[in-house]
Backbone as CSV, one residue per row, in Angstrom:
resi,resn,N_x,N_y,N_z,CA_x,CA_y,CA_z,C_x,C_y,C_z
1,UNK,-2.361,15.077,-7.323,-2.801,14.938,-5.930,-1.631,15.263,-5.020
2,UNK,-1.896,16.422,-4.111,-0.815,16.573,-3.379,-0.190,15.876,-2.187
3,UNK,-1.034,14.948,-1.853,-0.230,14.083,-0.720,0.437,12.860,-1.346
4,UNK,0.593,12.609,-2.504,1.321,11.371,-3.728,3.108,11.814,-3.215
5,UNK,2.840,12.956,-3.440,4.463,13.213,-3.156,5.059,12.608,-1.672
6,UNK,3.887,12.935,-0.566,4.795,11.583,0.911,4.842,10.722,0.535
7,UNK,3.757,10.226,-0.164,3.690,8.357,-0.697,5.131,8.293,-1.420
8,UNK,5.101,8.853,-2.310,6.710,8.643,-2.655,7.876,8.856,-1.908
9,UNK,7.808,9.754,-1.021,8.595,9.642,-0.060,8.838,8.609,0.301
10,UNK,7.820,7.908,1.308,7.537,6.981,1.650,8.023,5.698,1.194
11,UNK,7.701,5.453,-0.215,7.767,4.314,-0.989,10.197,4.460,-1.235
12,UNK,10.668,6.125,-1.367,12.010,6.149,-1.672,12.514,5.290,-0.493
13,UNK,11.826,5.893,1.016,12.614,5.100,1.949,12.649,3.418,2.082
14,UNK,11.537,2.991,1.830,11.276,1.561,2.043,12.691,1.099,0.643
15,UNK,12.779,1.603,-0.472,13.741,1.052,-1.426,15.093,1.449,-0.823
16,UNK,15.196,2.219,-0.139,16.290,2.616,0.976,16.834,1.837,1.855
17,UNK,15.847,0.829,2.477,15.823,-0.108,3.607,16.088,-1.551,2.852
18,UNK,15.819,-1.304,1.026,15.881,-2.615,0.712,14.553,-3.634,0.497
19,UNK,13.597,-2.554,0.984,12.266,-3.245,0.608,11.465,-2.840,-0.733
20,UNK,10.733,-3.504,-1.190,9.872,-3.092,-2.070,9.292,-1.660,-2.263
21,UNK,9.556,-0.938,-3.383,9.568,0.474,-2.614,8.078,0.912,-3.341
22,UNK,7.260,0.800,-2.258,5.372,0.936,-1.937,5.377,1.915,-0.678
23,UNK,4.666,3.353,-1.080,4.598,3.870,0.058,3.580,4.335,0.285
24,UNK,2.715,4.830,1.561,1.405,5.303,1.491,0.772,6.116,2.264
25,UNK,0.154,6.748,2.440,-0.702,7.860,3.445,-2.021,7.482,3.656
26,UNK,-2.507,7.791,4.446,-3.907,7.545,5.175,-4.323,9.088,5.165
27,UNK,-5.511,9.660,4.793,-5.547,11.033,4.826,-7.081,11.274,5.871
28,UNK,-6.848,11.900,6.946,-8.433,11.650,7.616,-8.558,13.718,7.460
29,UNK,-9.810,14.138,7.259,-9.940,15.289,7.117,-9.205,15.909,6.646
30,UNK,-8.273,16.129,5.801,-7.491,16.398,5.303,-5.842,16.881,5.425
31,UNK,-5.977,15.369,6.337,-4.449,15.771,7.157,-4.404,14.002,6.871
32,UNK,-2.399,14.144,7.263,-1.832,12.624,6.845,-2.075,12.232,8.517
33,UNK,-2.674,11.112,8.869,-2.753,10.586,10.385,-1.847,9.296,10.376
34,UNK,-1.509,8.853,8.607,-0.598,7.463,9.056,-0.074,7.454,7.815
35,UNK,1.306,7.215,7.705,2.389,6.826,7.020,2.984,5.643,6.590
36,UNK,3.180,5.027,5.795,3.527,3.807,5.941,4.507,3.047,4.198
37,UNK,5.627,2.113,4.680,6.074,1.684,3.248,6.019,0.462,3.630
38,UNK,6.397,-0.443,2.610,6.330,-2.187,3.138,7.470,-2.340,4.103
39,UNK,7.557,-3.542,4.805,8.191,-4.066,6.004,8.197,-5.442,6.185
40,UNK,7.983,-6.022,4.793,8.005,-6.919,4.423,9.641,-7.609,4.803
41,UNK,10.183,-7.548,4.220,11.639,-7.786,4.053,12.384,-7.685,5.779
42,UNK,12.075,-6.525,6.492,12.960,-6.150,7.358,11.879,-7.264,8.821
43,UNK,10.847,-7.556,8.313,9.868,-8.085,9.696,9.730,-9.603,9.355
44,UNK,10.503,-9.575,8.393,10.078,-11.683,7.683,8.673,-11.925,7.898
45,UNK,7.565,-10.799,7.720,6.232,-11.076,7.312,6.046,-10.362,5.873
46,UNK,4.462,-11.458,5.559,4.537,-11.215,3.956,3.600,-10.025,4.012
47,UNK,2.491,-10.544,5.323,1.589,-9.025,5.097,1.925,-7.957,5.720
48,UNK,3.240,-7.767,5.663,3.077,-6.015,6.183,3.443,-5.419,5.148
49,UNK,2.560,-4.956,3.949,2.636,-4.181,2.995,2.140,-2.676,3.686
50,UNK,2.320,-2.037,2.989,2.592,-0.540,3.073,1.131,-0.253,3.990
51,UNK,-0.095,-0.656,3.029,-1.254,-0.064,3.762,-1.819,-1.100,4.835
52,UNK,-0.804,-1.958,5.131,-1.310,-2.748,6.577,-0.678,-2.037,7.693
53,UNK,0.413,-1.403,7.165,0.996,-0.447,8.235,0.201,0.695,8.573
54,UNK,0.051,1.522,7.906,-0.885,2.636,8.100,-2.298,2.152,9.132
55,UNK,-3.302,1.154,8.172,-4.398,1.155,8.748,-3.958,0.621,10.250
56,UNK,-2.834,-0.296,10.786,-2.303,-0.134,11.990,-2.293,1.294,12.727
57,UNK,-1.524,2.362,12.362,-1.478,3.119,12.790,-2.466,4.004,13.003
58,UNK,-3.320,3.863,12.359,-5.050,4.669,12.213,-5.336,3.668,13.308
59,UNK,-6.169,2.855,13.473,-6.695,1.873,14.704,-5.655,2.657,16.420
60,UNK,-4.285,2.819,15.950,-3.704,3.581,17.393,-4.038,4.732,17.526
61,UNK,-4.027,5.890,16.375,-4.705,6.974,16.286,-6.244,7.121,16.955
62,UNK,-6.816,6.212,16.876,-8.336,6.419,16.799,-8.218,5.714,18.576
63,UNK,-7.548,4.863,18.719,-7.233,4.833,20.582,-6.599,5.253,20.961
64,UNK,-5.744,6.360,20.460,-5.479,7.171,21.585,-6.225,8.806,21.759
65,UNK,-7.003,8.640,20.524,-7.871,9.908,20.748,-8.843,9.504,20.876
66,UNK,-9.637,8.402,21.207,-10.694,7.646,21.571,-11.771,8.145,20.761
67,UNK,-11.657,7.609,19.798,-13.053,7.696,18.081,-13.102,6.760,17.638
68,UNK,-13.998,6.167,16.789,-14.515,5.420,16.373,-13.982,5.220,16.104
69,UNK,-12.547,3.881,15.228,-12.583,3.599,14.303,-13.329,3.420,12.868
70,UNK,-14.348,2.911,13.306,-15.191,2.228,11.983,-15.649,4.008,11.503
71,UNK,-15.685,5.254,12.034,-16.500,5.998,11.148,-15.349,6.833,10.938
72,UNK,-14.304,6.781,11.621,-12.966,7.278,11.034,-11.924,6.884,9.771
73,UNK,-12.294,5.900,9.437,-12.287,4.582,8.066,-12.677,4.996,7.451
74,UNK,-14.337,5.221,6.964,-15.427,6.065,6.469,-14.670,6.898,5.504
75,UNK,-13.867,8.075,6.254,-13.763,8.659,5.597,-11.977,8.989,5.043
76,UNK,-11.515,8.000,5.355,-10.110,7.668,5.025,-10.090,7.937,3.590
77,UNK,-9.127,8.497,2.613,-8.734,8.611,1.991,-6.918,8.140,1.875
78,UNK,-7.053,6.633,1.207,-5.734,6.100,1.131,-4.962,6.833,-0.564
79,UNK,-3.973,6.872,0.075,-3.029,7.689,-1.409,-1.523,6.548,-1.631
80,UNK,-1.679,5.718,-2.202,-0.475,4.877,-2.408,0.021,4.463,-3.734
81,UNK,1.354,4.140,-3.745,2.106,4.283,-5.305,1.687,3.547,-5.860
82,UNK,1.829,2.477,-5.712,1.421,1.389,-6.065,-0.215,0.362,-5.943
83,UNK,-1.397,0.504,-6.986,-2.191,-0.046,-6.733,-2.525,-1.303,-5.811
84,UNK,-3.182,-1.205,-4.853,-3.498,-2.302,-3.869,-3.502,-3.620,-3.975
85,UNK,-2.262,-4.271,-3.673,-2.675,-6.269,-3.485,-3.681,-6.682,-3.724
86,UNK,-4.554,-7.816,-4.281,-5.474,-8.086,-3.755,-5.806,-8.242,-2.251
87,UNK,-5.416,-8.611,-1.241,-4.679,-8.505,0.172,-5.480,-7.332,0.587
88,UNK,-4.453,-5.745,-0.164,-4.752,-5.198,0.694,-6.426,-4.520,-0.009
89,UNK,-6.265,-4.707,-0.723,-7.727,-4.122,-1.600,-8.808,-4.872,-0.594
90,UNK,-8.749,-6.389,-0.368,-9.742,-6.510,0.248,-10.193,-5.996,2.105
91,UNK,-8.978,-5.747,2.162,-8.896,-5.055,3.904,-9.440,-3.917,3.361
92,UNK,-9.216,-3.080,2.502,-9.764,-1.430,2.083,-11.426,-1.586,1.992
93,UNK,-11.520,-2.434,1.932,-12.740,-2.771,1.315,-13.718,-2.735,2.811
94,UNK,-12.952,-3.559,3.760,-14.011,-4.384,4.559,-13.966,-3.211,5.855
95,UNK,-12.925,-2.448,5.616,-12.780,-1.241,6.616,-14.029,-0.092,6.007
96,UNK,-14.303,-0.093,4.467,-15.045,1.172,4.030,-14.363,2.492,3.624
97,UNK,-12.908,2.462,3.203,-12.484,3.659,2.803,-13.278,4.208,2.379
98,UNK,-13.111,6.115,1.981,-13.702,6.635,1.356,-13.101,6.613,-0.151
99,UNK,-11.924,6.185,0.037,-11.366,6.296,-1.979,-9.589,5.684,-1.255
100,UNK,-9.371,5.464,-2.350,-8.115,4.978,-2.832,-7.627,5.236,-4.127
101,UNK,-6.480,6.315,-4.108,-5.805,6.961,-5.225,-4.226,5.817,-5.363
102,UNK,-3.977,5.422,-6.507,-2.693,4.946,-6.772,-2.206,5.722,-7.667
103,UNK,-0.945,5.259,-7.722,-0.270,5.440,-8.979,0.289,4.712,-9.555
104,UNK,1.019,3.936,-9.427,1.084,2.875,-11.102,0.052,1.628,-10.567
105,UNK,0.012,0.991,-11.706,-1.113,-0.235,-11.870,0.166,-1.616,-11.067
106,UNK,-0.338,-2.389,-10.543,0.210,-3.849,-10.101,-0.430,-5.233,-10.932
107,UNK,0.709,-5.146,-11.877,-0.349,-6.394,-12.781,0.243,-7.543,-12.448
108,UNK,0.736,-7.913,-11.229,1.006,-8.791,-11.096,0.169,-9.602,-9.645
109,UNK,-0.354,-8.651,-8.841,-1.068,-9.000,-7.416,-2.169,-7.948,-7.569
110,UNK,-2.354,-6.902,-8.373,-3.167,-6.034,-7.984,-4.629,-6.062,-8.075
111,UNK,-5.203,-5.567,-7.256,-6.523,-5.421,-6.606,-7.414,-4.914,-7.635
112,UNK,-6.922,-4.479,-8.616,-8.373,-3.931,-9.322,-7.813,-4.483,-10.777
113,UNK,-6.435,-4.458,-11.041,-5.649,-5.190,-12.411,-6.259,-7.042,-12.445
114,UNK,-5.525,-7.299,-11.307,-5.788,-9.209,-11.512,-7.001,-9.711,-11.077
115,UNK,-7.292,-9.386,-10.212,-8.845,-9.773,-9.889,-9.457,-7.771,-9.508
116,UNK,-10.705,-7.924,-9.604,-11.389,-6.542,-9.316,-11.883,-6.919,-8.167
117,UNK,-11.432,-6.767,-7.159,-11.809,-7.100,-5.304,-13.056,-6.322,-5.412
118,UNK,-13.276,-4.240,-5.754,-14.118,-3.664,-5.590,-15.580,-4.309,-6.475
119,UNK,-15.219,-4.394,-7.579,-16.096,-5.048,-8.177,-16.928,-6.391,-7.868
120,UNK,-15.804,-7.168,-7.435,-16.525,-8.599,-7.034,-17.531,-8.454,-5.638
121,UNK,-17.069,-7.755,-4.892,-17.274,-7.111,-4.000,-18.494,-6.205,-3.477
122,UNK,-18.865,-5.715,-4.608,-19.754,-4.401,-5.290,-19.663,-3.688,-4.163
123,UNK,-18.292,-3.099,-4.123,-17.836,-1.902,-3.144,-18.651,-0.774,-3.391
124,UNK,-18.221,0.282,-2.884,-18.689,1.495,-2.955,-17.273,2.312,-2.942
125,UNK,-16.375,2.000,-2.791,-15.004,2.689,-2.424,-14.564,3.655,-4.103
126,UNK,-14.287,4.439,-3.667,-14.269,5.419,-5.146,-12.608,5.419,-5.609
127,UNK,-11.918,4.684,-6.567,-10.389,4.405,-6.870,-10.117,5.204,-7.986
128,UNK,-9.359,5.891,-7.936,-8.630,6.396,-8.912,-7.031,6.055,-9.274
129,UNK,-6.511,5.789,-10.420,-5.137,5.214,-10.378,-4.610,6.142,-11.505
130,UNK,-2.939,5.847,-11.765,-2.650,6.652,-12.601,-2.129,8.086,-12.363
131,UNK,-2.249,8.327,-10.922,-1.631,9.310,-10.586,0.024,9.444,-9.939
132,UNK,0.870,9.928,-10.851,2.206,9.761,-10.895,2.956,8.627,-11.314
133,UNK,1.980,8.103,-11.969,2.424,6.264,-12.305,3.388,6.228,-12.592
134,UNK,4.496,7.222,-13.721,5.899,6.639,-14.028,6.865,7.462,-12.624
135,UNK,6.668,7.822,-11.660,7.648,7.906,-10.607,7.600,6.628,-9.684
136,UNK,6.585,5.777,-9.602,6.229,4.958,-8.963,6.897,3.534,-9.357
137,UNK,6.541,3.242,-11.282,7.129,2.782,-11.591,8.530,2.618,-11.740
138,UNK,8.923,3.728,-12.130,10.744,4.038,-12.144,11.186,3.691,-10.687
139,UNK,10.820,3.595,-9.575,11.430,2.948,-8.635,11.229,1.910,-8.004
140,UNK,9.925,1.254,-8.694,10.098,-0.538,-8.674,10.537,-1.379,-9.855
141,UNK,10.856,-0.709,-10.919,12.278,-1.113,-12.078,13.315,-0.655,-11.353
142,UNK,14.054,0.206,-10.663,15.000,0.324,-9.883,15.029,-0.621,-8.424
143,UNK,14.032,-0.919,-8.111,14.162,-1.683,-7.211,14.681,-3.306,-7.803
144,UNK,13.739,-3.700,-8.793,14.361,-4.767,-9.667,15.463,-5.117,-10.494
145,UNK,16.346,-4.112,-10.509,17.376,-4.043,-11.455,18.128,-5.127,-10.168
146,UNK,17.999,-4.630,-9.377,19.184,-5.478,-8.025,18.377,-6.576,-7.805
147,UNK,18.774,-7.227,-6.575,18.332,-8.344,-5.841,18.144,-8.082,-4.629
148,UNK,16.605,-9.063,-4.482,15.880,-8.775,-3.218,16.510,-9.871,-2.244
149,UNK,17.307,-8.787,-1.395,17.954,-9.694,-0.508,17.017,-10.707,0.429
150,UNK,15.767,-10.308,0.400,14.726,-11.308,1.247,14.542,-12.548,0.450
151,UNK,14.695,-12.282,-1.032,13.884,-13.422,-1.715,14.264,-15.121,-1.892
152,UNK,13.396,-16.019,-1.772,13.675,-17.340,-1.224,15.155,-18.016,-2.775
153,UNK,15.751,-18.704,-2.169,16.595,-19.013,-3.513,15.986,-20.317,-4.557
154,UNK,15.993,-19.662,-5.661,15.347,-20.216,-6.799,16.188,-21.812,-6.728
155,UNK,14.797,-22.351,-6.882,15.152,-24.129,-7.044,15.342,-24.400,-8.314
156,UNK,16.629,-25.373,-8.687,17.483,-25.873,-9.636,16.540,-27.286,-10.036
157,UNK,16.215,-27.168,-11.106,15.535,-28.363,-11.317,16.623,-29.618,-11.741
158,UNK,16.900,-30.979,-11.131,17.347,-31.948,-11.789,17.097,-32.804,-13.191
159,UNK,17.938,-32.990,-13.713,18.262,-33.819,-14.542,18.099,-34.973,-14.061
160,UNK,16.776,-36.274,-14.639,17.059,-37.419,-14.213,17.030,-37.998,-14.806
Protein backbone atom coordinates (compact mmCIF):
# COMPACT_ATOMS: atom_id res chain seq x y z
CA UNK A 1 0.00 0.00 0.00
CA UNK A 2 1.49 3.13 -1.05
CA UNK A 3 0.57 5.65 1.48
CA UNK A 4 2.18 3.04 4.54
CA UNK A 5 5.38 4.63 3.62
CA UNK A 6 4.03 8.48 5.24
CA UNK A 7 2.65 6.39 8.06
CA UNK A 8 6.08 5.42 8.63
CA UNK A 9 7.29 8.52 8.16
CA UNK A 10 5.11 9.65 10.41
CA UNK A 11 5.40 7.00 13.07
CA UNK A 12 9.98 7.71 12.47
CA UNK A 13 9.18 11.27 13.61
CA UNK A 14 6.99 10.71 16.65
CA UNK A 15 10.15 8.08 17.85
CA UNK A 16 12.18 11.22 17.02
CA UNK A 17 10.25 13.40 19.49
CA UNK A 18 10.51 10.47 21.94
CA UNK A 19 7.06 9.28 21.55
CA UNK A 20 5.70 6.04 20.78
CA UNK A 21 6.53 5.69 17.27
CA UNK A 22 2.60 5.15 15.67
CA UNK A 23 2.07 7.05 12.62
CA UNK A 24 -0.91 7.60 10.35
CA UNK A 25 -2.75 9.04 7.29
CA UNK A 26 -6.29 9.73 6.70
CA UNK A 27 -6.76 9.18 2.90
CA UNK A 28 -10.08 11.05 1.49
CA UNK A 29 -10.35 10.41 -2.42
CA UNK A 30 -7.27 9.47 -2.80
CA UNK A 31 -5.20 12.07 -1.38
CA UNK A 32 -3.54 12.30 2.37
CA UNK A 33 -5.98 15.26 4.04
CA UNK A 34 -4.44 14.39 7.65
CA UNK A 35 -1.26 13.27 9.10
CA UNK A 36 -0.69 12.35 12.33
CA UNK A 37 1.89 10.36 15.09
CA UNK A 38 1.14 10.05 18.89
CA UNK A 39 1.49 13.18 21.18
CA UNK A 40 1.04 11.41 23.88
CA UNK A 41 4.25 12.05 25.72
CA UNK A 42 4.91 15.70 24.47
CA UNK A 43 0.86 16.90 25.47
CA UNK A 44 0.70 14.77 29.00
CA UNK A 45 -2.55 13.35 27.37
CA UNK A 46 -3.14 9.64 27.07
CA UNK A 47 -5.60 10.04 24.14
CA UNK A 48 -3.77 11.73 21.65
CA UNK A 49 -2.74 8.69 19.79
CA UNK A 50 -1.84 9.02 16.28
CA UNK A 51 -5.44 8.60 14.76
CA UNK A 52 -7.05 11.07 17.30
CA UNK A 53 -4.82 13.49 15.70
CA UNK A 54 -5.69 13.04 12.22
CA UNK A 55 -9.50 12.53 12.68
CA UNK A 56 -8.88 16.14 14.46
CA UNK A 57 -7.51 17.38 11.55
CA UNK A 58 -10.20 15.91 9.09
CA UNK A 59 -13.19 17.60 11.30
CA UNK A 60 -10.80 21.16 10.45
CA UNK A 61 -10.49 20.06 6.93
CA UNK A 62 -14.12 19.46 6.46
CA UNK A 63 -14.66 23.27 8.25
CA UNK A 64 -12.73 24.91 6.48
CA UNK A 65 -13.95 23.62 3.20
CA UNK A 66 -17.39 23.42 4.59
CA UNK A 67 -18.49 19.41 3.93
CA UNK A 68 -19.92 17.19 5.73
CA UNK A 69 -18.01 15.64 8.03
CA UNK A 70 -20.07 12.57 8.66
CA UNK A 71 -20.03 11.67 4.68
CA UNK A 72 -16.42 12.68 4.42
CA UNK A 73 -15.62 9.85 7.23
CA UNK A 74 -17.63 7.52 4.95
CA UNK A 75 -15.16 7.36 2.92
CA UNK A 76 -11.90 7.80 4.88
CA UNK A 77 -9.48 5.38 4.38
CA UNK A 78 -7.14 5.24 7.63
CA UNK A 79 -3.48 3.72 6.87
CA UNK A 80 -1.58 3.30 10.28
CA UNK A 81 1.50 1.24 11.59
CA UNK A 82 0.33 0.10 14.19
CA UNK A 83 -3.16 -1.69 14.58
CA UNK A 84 -5.81 0.50 16.37
CA UNK A 85 -6.22 0.82 20.41
CA UNK A 86 -9.19 -0.39 21.39
CA UNK A 87 -9.74 3.56 21.97
CA UNK A 88 -9.09 4.28 18.77
CA UNK A 89 -10.85 1.31 16.94
CA UNK A 90 -13.88 2.31 18.66
CA UNK A 91 -13.81 6.15 17.46
CA UNK A 92 -13.11 4.43 13.76
CA UNK A 93 -15.96 2.73 14.24
CA UNK A 94 -18.52 5.34 15.41
CA UNK A 95 -17.18 7.89 12.70
CA UNK A 96 -17.84 4.95 9.79
CA UNK A 97 -14.47 4.70 8.11
CA UNK A 98 -14.37 3.18 4.93
CA UNK A 99 -11.32 0.65 5.93
CA UNK A 100 -8.43 0.69 8.09
CA UNK A 101 -5.07 -0.78 6.84
CA UNK A 102 -2.29 -1.50 9.65
CA UNK A 103 0.72 -2.87 9.86
CA UNK A 104 1.92 -4.69 12.71
CA UNK A 105 -0.69 -6.29 15.11
CA UNK A 106 -0.96 -4.48 18.93
CA UNK A 107 -1.34 -7.39 21.25
CA UNK A 108 -1.24 -5.56 23.91
CA UNK A 109 -4.29 -2.67 23.51
CA UNK A 110 -5.27 -3.60 20.09
CA UNK A 111 -8.59 -3.22 18.56
CA UNK A 112 -9.08 -6.23 16.65
CA UNK A 113 -5.99 -8.48 18.64
CA UNK A 114 -7.45 -7.96 22.45
CA UNK A 115 -10.89 -7.34 22.14
CA UNK A 116 -12.54 -7.30 18.33
CA UNK A 117 -14.27 -3.63 18.72
CA UNK A 118 -15.40 -4.32 14.78
CA UNK A 119 -16.80 -7.46 15.60
CA UNK A 120 -18.47 -6.76 18.88
CA UNK A 121 -19.68 -3.97 17.22
CA UNK A 122 -20.85 -5.72 13.94
CA UNK A 123 -19.07 -2.93 12.05
CA UNK A 124 -19.01 -2.75 8.54
CA UNK A 125 -15.48 -1.09 8.40
CA UNK A 126 -13.27 -3.27 6.00
CA UNK A 127 -9.46 -3.87 8.06
CA UNK A 128 -6.71 -5.16 6.65
CA UNK A 129 -3.38 -5.63 8.75
CA UNK A 130 -0.06 -6.93 8.07
CA UNK A 131 0.98 -4.52 5.78
CA UNK A 132 4.71 -3.66 6.40
CA UNK A 133 4.40 -5.20 9.83
CA UNK A 134 8.20 -5.81 10.44
CA UNK A 135 9.12 -1.95 9.67
CA UNK A 136 6.55 -1.01 12.10
CA UNK A 137 7.58 -3.41 14.47
CA UNK A 138 11.40 -2.80 14.25
CA UNK A 139 10.69 0.67 15.46
CA UNK A 140 8.56 -0.01 18.44
CA UNK A 141 11.42 -2.67 19.63
CA UNK A 142 13.64 0.32 18.97
CA UNK A 143 11.54 2.48 20.65
CA UNK A 144 11.64 -0.03 23.69
CA UNK A 145 15.14 -0.81 23.84
CA UNK A 146 15.39 2.88 25.68
CA UNK A 147 13.20 4.51 28.18
CA UNK A 148 10.05 6.27 27.90
CA UNK A 149 10.90 9.39 29.33
CA UNK A 150 6.99 10.01 29.98
CA UNK A 151 6.54 6.78 31.81
CA UNK A 152 5.17 6.90 35.51
CA UNK A 153 8.09 5.44 37.94
CA UNK A 154 7.61 1.86 38.79
CA UNK A 155 6.47 1.28 42.50
CA UNK A 156 8.92 -0.65 44.84
CA UNK A 157 6.98 -3.00 46.72
CA UNK A 158 7.83 -3.18 50.67
CA UNK A 159 9.00 -5.68 52.74
CA UNK A 160 6.85 -5.98 55.87
Amino acid sequence: MEFMEDALKNAQEAFERKEVPVGCVFIYKNEIIARGSNEVNETKNATRHAEMICIDLVLSYCKKLNLDPQEVFREIVVVVTVEPCIMCAAALHNLSVKEIVFGCKNDRFGGTTVVNVFELLQSSVKIVGGVRDTEAMDLLKEFYKGENPSAPLPKTKRKV
